[in-house]
Tab-separated table of C-alpha atoms in Angstrom:
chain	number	residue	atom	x	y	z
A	1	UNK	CA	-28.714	5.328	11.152
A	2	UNK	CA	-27.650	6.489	14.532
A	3	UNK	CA	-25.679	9.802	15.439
A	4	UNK	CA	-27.632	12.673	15.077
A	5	UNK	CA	-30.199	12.901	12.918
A	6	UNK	CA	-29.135	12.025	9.324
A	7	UNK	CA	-31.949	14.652	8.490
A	8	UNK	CA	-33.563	13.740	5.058
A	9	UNK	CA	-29.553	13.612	3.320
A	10	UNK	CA	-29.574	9.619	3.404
A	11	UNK	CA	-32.599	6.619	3.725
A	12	UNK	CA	-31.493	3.840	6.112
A	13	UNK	CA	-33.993	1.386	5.514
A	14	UNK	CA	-31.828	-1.340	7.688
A	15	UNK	CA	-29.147	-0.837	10.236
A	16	UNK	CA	-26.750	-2.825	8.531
A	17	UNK	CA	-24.262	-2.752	5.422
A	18	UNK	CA	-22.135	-4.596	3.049
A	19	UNK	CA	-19.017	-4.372	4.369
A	20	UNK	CA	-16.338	-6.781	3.199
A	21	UNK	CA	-15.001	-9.026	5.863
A	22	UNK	CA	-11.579	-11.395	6.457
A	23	UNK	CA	-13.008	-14.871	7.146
A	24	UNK	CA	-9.624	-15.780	8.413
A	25	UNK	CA	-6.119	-15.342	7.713
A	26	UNK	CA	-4.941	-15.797	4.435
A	27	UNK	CA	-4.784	-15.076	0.442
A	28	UNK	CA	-7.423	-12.719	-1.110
A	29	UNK	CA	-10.267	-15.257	-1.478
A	30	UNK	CA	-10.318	-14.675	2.228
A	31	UNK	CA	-12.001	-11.382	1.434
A	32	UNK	CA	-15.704	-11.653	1.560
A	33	UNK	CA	-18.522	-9.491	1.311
A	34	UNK	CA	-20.728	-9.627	4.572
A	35	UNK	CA	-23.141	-7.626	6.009
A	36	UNK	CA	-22.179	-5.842	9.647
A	37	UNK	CA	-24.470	-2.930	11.682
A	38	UNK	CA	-23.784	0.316	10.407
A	39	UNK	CA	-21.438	1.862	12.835
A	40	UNK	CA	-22.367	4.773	14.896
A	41	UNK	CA	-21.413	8.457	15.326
A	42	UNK	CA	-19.404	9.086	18.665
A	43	UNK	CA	-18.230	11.909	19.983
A	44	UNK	CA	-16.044	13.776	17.644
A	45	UNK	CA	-16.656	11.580	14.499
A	46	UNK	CA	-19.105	11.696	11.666
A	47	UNK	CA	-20.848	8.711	9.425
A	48	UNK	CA	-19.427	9.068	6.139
A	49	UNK	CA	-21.542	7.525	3.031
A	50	UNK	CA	-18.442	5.704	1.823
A	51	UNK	CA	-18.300	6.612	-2.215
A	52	UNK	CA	-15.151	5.026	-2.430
A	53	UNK	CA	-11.936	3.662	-0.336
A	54	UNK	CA	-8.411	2.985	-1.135
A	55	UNK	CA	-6.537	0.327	-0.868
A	56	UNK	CA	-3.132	-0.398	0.930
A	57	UNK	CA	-0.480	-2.658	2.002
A	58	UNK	CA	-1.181	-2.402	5.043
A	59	UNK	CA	-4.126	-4.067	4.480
A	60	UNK	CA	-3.079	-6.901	2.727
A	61	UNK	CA	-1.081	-7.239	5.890
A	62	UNK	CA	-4.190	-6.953	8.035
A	63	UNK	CA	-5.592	-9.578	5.885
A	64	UNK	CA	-2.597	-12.002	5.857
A	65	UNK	CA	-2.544	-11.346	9.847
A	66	UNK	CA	0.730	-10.224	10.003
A	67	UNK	CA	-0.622	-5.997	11.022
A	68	UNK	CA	-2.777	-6.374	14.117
A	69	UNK	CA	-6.157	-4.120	14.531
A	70	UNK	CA	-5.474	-1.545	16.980
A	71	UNK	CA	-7.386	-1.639	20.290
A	72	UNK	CA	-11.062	-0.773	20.123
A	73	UNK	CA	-10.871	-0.408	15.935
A	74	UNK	CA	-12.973	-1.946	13.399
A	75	UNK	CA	-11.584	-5.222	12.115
A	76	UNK	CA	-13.390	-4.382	8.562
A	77	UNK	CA	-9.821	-3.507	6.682
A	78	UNK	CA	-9.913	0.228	4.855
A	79	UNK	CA	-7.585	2.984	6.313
A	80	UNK	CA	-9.062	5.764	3.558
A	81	UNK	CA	-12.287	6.517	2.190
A	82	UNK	CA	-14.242	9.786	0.400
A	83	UNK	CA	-17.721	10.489	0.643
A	84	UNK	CA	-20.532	12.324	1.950
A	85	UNK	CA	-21.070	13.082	5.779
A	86	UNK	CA	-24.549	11.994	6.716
A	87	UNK	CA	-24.899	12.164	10.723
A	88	UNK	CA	-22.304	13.442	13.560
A	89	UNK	CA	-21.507	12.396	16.925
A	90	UNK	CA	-21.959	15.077	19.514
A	91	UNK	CA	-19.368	18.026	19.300
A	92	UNK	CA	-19.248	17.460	15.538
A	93	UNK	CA	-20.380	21.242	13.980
A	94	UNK	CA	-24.001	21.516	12.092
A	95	UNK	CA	-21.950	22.776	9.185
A	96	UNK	CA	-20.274	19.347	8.747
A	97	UNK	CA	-23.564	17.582	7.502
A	98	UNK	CA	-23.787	16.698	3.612
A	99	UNK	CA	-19.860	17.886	3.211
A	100	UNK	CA	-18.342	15.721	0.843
A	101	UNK	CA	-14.848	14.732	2.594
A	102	UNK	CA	-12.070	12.495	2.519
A	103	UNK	CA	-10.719	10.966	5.295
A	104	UNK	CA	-7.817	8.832	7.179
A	105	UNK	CA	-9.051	5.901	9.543
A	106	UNK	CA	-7.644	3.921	11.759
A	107	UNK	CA	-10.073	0.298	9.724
A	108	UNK	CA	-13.405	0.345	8.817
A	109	UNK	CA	-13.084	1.582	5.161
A	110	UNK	CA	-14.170	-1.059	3.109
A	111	UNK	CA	-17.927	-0.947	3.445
A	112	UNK	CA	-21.000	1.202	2.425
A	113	UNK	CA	-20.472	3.626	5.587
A	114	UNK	CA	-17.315	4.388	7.672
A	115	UNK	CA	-16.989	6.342	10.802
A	116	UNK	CA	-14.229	8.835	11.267
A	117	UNK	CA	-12.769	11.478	13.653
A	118	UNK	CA	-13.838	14.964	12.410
A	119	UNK	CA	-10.482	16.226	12.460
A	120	UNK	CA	-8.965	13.476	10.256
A	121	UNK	CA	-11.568	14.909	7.818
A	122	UNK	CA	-10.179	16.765	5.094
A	123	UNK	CA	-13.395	18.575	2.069
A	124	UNK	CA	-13.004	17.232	-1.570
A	125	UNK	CA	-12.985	20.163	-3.698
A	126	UNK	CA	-15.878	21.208	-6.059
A	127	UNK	CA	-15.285	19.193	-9.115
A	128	UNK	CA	-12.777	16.827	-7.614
A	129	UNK	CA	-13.087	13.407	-8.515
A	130	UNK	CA	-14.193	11.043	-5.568
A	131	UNK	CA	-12.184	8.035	-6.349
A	132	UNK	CA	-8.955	10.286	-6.085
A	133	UNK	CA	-9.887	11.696	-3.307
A	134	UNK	CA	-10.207	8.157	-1.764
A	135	UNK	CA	-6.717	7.630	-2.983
A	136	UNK	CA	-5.377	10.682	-1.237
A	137	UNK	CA	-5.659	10.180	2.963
A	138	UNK	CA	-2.905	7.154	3.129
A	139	UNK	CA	-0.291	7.966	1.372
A	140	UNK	CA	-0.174	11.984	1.797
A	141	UNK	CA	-0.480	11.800	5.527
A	142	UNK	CA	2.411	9.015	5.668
A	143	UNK	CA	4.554	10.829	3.067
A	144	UNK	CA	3.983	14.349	4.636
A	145	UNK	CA	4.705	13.454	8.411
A	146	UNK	CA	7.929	11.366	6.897
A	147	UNK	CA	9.580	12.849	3.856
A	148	UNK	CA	8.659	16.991	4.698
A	149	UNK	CA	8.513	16.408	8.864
A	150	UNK	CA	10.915	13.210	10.162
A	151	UNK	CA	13.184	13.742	7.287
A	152	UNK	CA	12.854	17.224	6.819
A	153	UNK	CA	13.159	17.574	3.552
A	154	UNK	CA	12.984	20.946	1.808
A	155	UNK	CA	13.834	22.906	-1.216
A	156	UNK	CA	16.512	22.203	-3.178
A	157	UNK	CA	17.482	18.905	-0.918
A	158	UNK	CA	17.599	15.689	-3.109
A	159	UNK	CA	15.778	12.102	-1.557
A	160	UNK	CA	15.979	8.339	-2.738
A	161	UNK	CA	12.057	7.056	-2.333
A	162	UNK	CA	11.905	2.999	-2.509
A	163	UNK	CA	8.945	1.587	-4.524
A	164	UNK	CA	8.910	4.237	-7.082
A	165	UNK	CA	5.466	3.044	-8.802
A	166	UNK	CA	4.281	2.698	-5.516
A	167	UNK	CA	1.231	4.615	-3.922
A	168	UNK	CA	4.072	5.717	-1.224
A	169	UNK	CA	6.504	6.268	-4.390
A	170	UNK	CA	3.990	7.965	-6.741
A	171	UNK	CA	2.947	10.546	-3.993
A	172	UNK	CA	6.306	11.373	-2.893
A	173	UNK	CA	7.129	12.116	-6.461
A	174	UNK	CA	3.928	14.701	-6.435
A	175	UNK	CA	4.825	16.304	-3.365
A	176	UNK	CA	8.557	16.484	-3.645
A	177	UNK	CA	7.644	18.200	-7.675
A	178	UNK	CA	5.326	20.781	-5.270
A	179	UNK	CA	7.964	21.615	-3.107
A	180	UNK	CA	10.994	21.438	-5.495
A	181	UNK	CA	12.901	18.766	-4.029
A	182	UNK	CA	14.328	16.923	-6.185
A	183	UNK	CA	13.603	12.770	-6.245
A	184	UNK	CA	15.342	9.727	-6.947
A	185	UNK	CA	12.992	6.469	-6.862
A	186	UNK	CA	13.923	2.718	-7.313
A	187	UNK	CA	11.630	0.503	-9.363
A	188	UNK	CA	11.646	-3.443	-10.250
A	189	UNK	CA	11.749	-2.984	-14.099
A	190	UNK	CA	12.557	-0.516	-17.117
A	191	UNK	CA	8.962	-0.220	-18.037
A	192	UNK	CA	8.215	1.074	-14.235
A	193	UNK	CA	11.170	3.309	-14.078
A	194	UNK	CA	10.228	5.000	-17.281
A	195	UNK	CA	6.672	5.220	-15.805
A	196	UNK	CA	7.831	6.588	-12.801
A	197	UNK	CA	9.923	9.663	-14.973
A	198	UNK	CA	6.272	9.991	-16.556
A	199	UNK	CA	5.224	10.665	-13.153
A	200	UNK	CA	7.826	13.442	-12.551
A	201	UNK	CA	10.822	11.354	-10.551
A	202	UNK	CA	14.036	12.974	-11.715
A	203	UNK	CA	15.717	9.783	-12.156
A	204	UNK	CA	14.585	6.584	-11.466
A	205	UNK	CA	17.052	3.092	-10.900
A	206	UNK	CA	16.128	-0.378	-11.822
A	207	UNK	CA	17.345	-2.523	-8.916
A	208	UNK	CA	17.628	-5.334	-10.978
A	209	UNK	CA	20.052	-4.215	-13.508
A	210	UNK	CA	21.474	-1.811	-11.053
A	211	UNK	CA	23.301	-1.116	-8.046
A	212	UNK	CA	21.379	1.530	-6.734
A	213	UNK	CA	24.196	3.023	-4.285
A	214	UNK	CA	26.497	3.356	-7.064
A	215	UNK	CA	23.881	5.496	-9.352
A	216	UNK	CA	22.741	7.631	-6.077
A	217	UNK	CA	26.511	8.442	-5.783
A	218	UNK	CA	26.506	8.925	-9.575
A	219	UNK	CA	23.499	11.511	-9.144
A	220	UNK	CA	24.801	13.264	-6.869
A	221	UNK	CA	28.266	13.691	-7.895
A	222	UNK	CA	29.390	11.385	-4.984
A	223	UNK	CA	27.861	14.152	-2.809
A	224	UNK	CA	24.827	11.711	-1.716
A	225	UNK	CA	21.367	12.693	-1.028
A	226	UNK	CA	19.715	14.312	1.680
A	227	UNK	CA	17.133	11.873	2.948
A	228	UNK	CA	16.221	8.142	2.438
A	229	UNK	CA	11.994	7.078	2.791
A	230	UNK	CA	12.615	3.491	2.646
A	231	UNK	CA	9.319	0.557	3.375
A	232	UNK	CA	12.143	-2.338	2.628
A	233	UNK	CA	13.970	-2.437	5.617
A	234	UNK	CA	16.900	-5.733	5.780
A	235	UNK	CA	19.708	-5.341	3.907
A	236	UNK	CA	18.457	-2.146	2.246
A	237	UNK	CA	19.583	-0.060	5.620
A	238	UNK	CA	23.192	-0.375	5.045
A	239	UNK	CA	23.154	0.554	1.860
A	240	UNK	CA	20.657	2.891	2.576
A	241	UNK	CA	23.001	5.034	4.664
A	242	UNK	CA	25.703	4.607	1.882
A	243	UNK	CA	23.993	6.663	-0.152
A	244	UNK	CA	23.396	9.751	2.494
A	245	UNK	CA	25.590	12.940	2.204
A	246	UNK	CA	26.384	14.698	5.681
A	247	UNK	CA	23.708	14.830	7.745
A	248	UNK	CA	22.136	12.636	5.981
A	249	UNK	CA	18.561	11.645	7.461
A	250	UNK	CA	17.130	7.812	6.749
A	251	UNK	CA	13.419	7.393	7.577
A	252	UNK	CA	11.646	3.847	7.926
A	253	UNK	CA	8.016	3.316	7.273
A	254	UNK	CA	7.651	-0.744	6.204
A	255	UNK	CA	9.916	-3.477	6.438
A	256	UNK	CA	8.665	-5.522	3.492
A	257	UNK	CA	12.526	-6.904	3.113
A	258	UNK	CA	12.834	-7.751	6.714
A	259	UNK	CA	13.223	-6.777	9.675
A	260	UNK	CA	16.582	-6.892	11.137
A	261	UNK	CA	19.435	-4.780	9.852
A	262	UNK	CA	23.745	-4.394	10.194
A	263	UNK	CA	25.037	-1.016	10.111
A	264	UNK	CA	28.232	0.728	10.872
A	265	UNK	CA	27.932	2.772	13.158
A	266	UNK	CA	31.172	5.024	12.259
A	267	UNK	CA	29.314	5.557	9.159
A	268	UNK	CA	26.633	7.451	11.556
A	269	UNK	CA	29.078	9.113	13.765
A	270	UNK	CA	31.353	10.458	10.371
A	271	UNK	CA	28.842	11.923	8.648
A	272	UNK	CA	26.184	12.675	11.232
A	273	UNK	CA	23.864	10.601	9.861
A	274	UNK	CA	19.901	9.976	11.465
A	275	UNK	CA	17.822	6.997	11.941
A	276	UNK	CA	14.462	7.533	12.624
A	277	UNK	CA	11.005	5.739	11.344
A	278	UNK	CA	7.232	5.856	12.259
A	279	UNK	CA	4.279	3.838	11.821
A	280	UNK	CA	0.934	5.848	11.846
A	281	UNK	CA	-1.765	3.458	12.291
A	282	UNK	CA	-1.360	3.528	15.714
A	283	UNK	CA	-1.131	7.221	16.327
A	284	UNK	CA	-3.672	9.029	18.508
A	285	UNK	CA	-6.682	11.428	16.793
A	286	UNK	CA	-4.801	14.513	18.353
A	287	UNK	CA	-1.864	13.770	16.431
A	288	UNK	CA	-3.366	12.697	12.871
A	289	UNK	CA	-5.725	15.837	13.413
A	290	UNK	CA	-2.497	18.134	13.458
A	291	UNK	CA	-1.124	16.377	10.725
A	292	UNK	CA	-4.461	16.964	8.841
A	293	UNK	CA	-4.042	20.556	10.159
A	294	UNK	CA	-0.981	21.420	8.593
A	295	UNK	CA	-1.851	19.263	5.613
A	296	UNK	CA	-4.941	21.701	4.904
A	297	UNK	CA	-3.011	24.570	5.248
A	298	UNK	CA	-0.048	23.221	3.061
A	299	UNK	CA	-1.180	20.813	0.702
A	300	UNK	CA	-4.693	21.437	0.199
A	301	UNK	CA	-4.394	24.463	-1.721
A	302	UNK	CA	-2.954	22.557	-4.220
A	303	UNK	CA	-5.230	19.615	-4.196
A	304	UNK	CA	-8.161	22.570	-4.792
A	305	UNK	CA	-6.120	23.628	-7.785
A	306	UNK	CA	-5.992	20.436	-9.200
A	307	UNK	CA	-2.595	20.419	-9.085
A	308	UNK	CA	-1.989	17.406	-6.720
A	309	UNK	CA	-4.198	14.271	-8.020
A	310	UNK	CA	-2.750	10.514	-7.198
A	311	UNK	CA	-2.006	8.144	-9.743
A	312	UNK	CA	-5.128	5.705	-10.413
A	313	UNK	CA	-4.096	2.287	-11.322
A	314	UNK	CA	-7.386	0.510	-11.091
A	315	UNK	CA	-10.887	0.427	-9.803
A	316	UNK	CA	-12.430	-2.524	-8.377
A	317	UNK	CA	-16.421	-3.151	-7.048
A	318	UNK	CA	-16.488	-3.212	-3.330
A	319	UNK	CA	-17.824	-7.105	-3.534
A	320	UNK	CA	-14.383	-7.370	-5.675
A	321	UNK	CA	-11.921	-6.414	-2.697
A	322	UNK	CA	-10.005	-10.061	-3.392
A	323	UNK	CA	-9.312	-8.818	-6.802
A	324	UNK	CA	-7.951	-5.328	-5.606
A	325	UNK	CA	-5.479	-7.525	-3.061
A	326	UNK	CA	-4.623	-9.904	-5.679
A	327	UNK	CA	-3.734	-6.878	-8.192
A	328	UNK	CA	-1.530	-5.252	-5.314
A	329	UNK	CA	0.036	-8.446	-4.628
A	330	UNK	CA	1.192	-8.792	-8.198
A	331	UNK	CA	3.101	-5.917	-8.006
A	332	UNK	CA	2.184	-5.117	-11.377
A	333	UNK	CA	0.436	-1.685	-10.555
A	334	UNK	CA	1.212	1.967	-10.835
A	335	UNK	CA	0.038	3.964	-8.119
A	336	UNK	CA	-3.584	3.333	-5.854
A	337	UNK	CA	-5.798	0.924	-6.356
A	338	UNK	CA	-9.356	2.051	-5.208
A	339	UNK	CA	-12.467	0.051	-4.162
A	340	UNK	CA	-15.541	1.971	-5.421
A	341	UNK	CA	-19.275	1.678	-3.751
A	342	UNK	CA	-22.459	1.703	-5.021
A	343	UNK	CA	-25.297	4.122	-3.937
């Protein structure tokens, strides 16, 4: 492999790797295994020996090719992996070499090794299981810079989190039980609202059976909640903002219900209500490395503690990414679905 020198931690007999590619557009059979170079070590990143990598929606999206590849980005899908660091690019410290990490990309994850900006690195604890690890990147950075920075929320505050049994949904509920801010989630079905109160929701709402404006106000003793994460977008806005107390704050992060929304805007003005939403594929290094930043200083401790694991739904063979998509498509999951990979 390229990069500096790999120094005795890894053989490279070849400079390629299974990788898992989209042959074009479409279902999961689209996903096939392939082989593609290993990629190389620039300036500021390290070659990770993938061990495993999670998967997301936005990579079914990728897949379906409805969520463009960033400029200059790997077109391999895989936005998370954990493993061990076997060369650097230059500017990448000695000390860096054999640490087992974790870490956010921008694509590239599903394959045998992934390149990835040092400072979107974050090190897997002594003991720590690698396939939660690879579960942990996605969802805590998108969670962390949404829930706890957009929408502020702290202490005491009460949120409604969409997509309860969700990997969004199941490490919101983690992080707002670590911060004591109390959550309300929505789920499809009895079964996955009771599995989301396993999980440590405070109350969970079948929107299904129920309107989930009217139990929000309920909850809250027609007070509302603080903040809104929402990945459903459409019609869910309005109501959305219905369920906000003053100064309310709504943050968007998906629009799997569409993407066009009515609102009223007296509602904003009344109770001095915000709008606000992010997408952070797209972000710069400098910004995810801050994020990683304050997640290491905040988060980590806990995650070293043991204290903050994600929810595992299923494992899948890297060769078996079609099966991961076709398990996330069926909604039927709780929590990540990871993608492990052999030595």
């Amino acid at each position: 492999a390229r990069g500096r020198a790999i120094m005795g931690l890894v053989e490279v007999d070849t400079q390629d790797m299974t990788a898992i590619g989209i042959s074009e557009p479409g279902g999961p059979h689209v996903l096939v295994p392939t082989r593609a170079p290993i990629p190389v070590a620039q300036a500021g990143q390290v070659l990770i020996k993938v061990a495993a990598a999670g998967v997301n929606r936005p990579d079914v999206l990728q897949r379906m090719g409805k969520y463009p590849v960033p400029a200059g980005v790997s077109t391999i899908p895989g936005l998370e992996v954990s493993g061990t660091v076997v060369a650097l690019g230059n500017g990448v410290p000695d000390a860096m070499l054999g640490q087992k990490v974790c870490a956010l990309l921008a694509g590239g994850g599903y394959a045998q090794y992934a390149v990835a900006p040092v400072g979107q690195c974050l090190p897997v604890p002594e003991g720590y299981d690698m396939i939660e690890a690879a579960a942990l990147p996605e969802t805590l950075f998108t969670v962390w810079t949404n829930l706890f920075e957009r929408a502020y929320a702290v202490a005491g505050e009460t949120v409604l989190v969409h997509g309860g049994t969700s990997g969004i949904g199941t490490m919101a509920i983690s992080l707002c039980n670590l911060f004591d801010v109390k959550v309300i989630v929505t789920c499809g079905s009895d079964e996955k609202c009771a599995a989301a109160r396993d999980w440590g929701a405070d109350h969970a709402i079948n929107y299904n059976t129920q309107d989930f404006v009217a139990e929000v106000m309920r909850l809250t003793h027609d007070q509302g909640c603080n903040a809104v994460l929402d990945m459903v977008g459409g019609s869910y806005l309005a109501r959305n903002l219905s369920c906000l107390g003053i100064d309310g704050r709504h943050v968007s992060i998906a629009m799997l219900g569409g993407a066009k929304a009515e609102i009223l805007i007296p509602e904003i003005m009344t109770r001095r209500l915000t709008i606000t939403g992010s997408t952070l594929r797209p972000r710069s290094v400098a910004f995810k490395s801050v994020v990683a930043d304050e997640i290491a200083q905040t988060v980590w401790p806990f995650v070293a503690q043991g204290k903050l694991r994600p929810a595992i739904d299923s494992c899948f063979p890297l060769a078996e990414a079609a099966g991961a998509h076709a398990r996330m498509e069926s909604g039927a999951h709780f929590g990540k679905i990871v993608l492990t990979v052999d030595d």
